[in-house]
PDB file of C-alpha atoms in Angstrom:
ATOM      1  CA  UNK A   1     -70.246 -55.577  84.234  1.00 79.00           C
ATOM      2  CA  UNK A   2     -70.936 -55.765  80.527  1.00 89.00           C
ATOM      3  CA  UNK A   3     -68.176 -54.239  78.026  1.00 93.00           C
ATOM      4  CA  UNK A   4     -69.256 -50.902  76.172  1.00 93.00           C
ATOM      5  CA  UNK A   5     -67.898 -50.420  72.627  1.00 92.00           C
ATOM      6  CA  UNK A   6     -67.521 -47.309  71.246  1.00 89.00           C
ATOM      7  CA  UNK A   7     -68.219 -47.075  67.615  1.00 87.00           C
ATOM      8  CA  UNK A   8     -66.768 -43.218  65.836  1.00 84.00           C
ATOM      9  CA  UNK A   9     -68.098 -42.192  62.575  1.00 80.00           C
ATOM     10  CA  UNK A  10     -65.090 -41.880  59.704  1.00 77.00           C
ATOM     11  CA  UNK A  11     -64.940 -39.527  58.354  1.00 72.00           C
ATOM     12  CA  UNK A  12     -66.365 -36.757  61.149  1.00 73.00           C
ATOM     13  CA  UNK A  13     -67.232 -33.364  60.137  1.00 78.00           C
ATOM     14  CA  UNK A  14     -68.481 -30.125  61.404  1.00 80.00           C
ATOM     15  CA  UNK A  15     -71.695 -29.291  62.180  1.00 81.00           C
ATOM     16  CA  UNK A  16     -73.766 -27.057  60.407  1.00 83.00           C
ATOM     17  CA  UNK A  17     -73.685 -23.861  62.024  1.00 81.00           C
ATOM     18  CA  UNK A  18     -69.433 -24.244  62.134  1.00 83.00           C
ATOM     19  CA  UNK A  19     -69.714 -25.359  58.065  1.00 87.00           C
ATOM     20  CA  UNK A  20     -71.884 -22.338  57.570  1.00 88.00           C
ATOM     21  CA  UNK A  21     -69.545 -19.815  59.894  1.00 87.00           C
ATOM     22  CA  UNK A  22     -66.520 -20.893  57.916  1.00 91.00           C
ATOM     23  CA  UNK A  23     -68.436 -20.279  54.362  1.00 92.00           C
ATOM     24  CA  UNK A  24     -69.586 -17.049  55.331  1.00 92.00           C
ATOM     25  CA  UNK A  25     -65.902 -15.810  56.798  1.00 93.00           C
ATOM     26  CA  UNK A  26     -64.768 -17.215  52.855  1.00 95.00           C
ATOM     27  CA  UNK A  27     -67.621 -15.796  51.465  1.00 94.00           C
ATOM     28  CA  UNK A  28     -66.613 -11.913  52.783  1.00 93.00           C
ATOM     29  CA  UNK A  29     -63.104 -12.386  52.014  1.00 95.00           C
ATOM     30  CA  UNK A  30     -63.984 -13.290  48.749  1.00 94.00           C
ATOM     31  CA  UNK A  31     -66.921 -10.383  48.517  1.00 94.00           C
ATOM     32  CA  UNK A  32     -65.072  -7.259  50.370  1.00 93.00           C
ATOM     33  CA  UNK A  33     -61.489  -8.129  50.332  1.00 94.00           C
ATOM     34  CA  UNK A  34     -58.892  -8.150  53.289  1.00 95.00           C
ATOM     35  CA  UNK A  35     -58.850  -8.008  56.138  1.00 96.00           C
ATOM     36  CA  UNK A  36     -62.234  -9.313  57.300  1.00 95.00           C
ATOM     37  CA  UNK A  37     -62.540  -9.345  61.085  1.00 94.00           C
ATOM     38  CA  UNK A  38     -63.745 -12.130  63.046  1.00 92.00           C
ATOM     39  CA  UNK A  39     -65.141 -11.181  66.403  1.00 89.00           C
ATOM     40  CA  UNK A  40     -63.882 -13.783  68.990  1.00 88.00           C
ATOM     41  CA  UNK A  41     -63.405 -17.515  67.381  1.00 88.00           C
ATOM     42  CA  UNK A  42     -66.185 -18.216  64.771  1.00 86.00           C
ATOM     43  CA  UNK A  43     -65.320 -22.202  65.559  1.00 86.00           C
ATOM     44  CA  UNK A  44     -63.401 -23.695  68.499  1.00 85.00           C
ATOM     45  CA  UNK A  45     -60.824 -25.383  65.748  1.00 88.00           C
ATOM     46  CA  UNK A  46     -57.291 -23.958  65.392  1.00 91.00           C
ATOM     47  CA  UNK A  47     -56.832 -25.459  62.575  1.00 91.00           C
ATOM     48  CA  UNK A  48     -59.804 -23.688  61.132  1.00 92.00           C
ATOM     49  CA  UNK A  49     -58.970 -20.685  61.925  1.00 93.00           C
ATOM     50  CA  UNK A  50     -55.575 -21.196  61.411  1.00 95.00           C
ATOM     51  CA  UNK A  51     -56.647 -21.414  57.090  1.00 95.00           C
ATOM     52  CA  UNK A  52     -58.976 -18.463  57.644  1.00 96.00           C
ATOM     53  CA  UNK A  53     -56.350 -16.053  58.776  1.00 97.00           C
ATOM     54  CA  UNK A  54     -53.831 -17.400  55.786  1.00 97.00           C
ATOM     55  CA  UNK A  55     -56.303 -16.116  54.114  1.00 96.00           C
ATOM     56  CA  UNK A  56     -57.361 -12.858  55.177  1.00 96.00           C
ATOM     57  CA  UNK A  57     -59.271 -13.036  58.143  1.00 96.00           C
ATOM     58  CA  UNK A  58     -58.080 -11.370  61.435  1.00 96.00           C
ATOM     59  CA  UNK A  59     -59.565 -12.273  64.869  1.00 95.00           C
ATOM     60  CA  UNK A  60     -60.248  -9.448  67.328  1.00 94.00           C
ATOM     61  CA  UNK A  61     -62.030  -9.948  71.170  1.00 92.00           C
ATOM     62  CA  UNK A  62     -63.868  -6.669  71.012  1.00 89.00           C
ATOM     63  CA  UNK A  63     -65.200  -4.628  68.157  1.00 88.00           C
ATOM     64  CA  UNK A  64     -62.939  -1.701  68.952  1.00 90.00           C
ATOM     65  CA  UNK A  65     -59.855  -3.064  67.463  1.00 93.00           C
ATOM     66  CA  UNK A  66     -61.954  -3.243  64.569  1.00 92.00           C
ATOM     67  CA  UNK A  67     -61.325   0.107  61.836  1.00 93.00           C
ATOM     68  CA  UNK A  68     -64.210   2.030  61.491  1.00 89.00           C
ATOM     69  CA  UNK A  69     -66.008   1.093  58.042  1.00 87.00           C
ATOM     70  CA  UNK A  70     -64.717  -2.875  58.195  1.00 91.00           C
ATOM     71  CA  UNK A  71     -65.994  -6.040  57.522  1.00 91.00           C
ATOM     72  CA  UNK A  72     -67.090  -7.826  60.812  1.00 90.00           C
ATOM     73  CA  UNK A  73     -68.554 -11.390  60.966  1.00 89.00           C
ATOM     74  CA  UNK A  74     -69.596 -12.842  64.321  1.00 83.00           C
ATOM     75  CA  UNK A  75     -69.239 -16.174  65.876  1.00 76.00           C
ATOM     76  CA  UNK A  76     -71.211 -19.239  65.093  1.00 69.00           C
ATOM     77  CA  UNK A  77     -72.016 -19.380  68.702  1.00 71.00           C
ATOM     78  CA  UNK A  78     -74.000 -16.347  68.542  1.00 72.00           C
ATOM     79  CA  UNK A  79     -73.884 -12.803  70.379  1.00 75.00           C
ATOM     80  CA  UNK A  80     -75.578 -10.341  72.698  1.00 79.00           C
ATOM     81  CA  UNK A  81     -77.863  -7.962  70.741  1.00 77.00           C
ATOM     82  CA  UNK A  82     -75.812  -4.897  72.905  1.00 77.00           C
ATOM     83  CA  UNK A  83     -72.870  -5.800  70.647  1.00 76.00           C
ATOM     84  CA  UNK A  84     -73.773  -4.817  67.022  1.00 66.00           C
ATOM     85  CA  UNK A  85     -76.088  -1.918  68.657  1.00 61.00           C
ATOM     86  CA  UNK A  86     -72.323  -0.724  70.142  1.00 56.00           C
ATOM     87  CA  UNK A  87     -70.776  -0.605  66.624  1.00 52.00           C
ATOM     88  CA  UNK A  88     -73.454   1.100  65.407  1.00 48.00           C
ATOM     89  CA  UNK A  89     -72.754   3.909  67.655  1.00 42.00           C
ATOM     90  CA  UNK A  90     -69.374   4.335  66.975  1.00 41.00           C
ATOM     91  CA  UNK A  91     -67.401   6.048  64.317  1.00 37.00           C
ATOM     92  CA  UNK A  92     -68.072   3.283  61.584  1.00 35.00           C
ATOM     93  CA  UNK A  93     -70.275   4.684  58.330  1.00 31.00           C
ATOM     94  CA  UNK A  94     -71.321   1.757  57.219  1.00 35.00           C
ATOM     95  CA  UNK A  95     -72.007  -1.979  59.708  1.00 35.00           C
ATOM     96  CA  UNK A  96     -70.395  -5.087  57.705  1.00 40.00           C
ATOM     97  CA  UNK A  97     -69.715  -3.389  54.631  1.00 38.00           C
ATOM     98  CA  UNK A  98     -65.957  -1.875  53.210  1.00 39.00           C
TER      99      UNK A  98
END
């Protein structure tokens, strides 16, 4: 049997859907203030979101532990169109926007 090598890449970094989720979480602190809330993980990286809630952002599973009239931003991974269309419907004036 022949001997495999395996070569890693130094440095590694993310991808870019994971270096875009990150900027856009900065982004709406910067923009709207804290808190911004994350719905579920935007990356799989403690570490990550570990410096995102230092500075401001707060992670929530559904959207109604969010306050009505927050800033939301979604996960990198994507989400079911039924989600935002539930926000909508509740008491929040504006979607995304303080």
């Amino acid at each position: 049997m022949a001997t495999r090598r395996m070569v890693l890449a130094a440095p590694r970094s993310f991808c870019a859907g994971v270096a875009r989720a990150v900027k856009i979480v900065e982004k709406a602190v910067e923009t709207y203030g804290t808190p911004v809330y994350v719905r579920r993980q935007v990356v799989h990286n403690t570490h990550v979101m570990e410096r995102l809630a230092a500075r401001g952002a707060v992670v929530v599973q559904e959207l109604s532990e969010v306050p009505p009239g927050a800033t939301v931003v979604f996960a990198a991974h994507g989400v079911s169109p039924a989600v935002p269309g539930r926000r909508s419907r509740s008491s929040a004036s504006r979607w995304g926007r303080r």
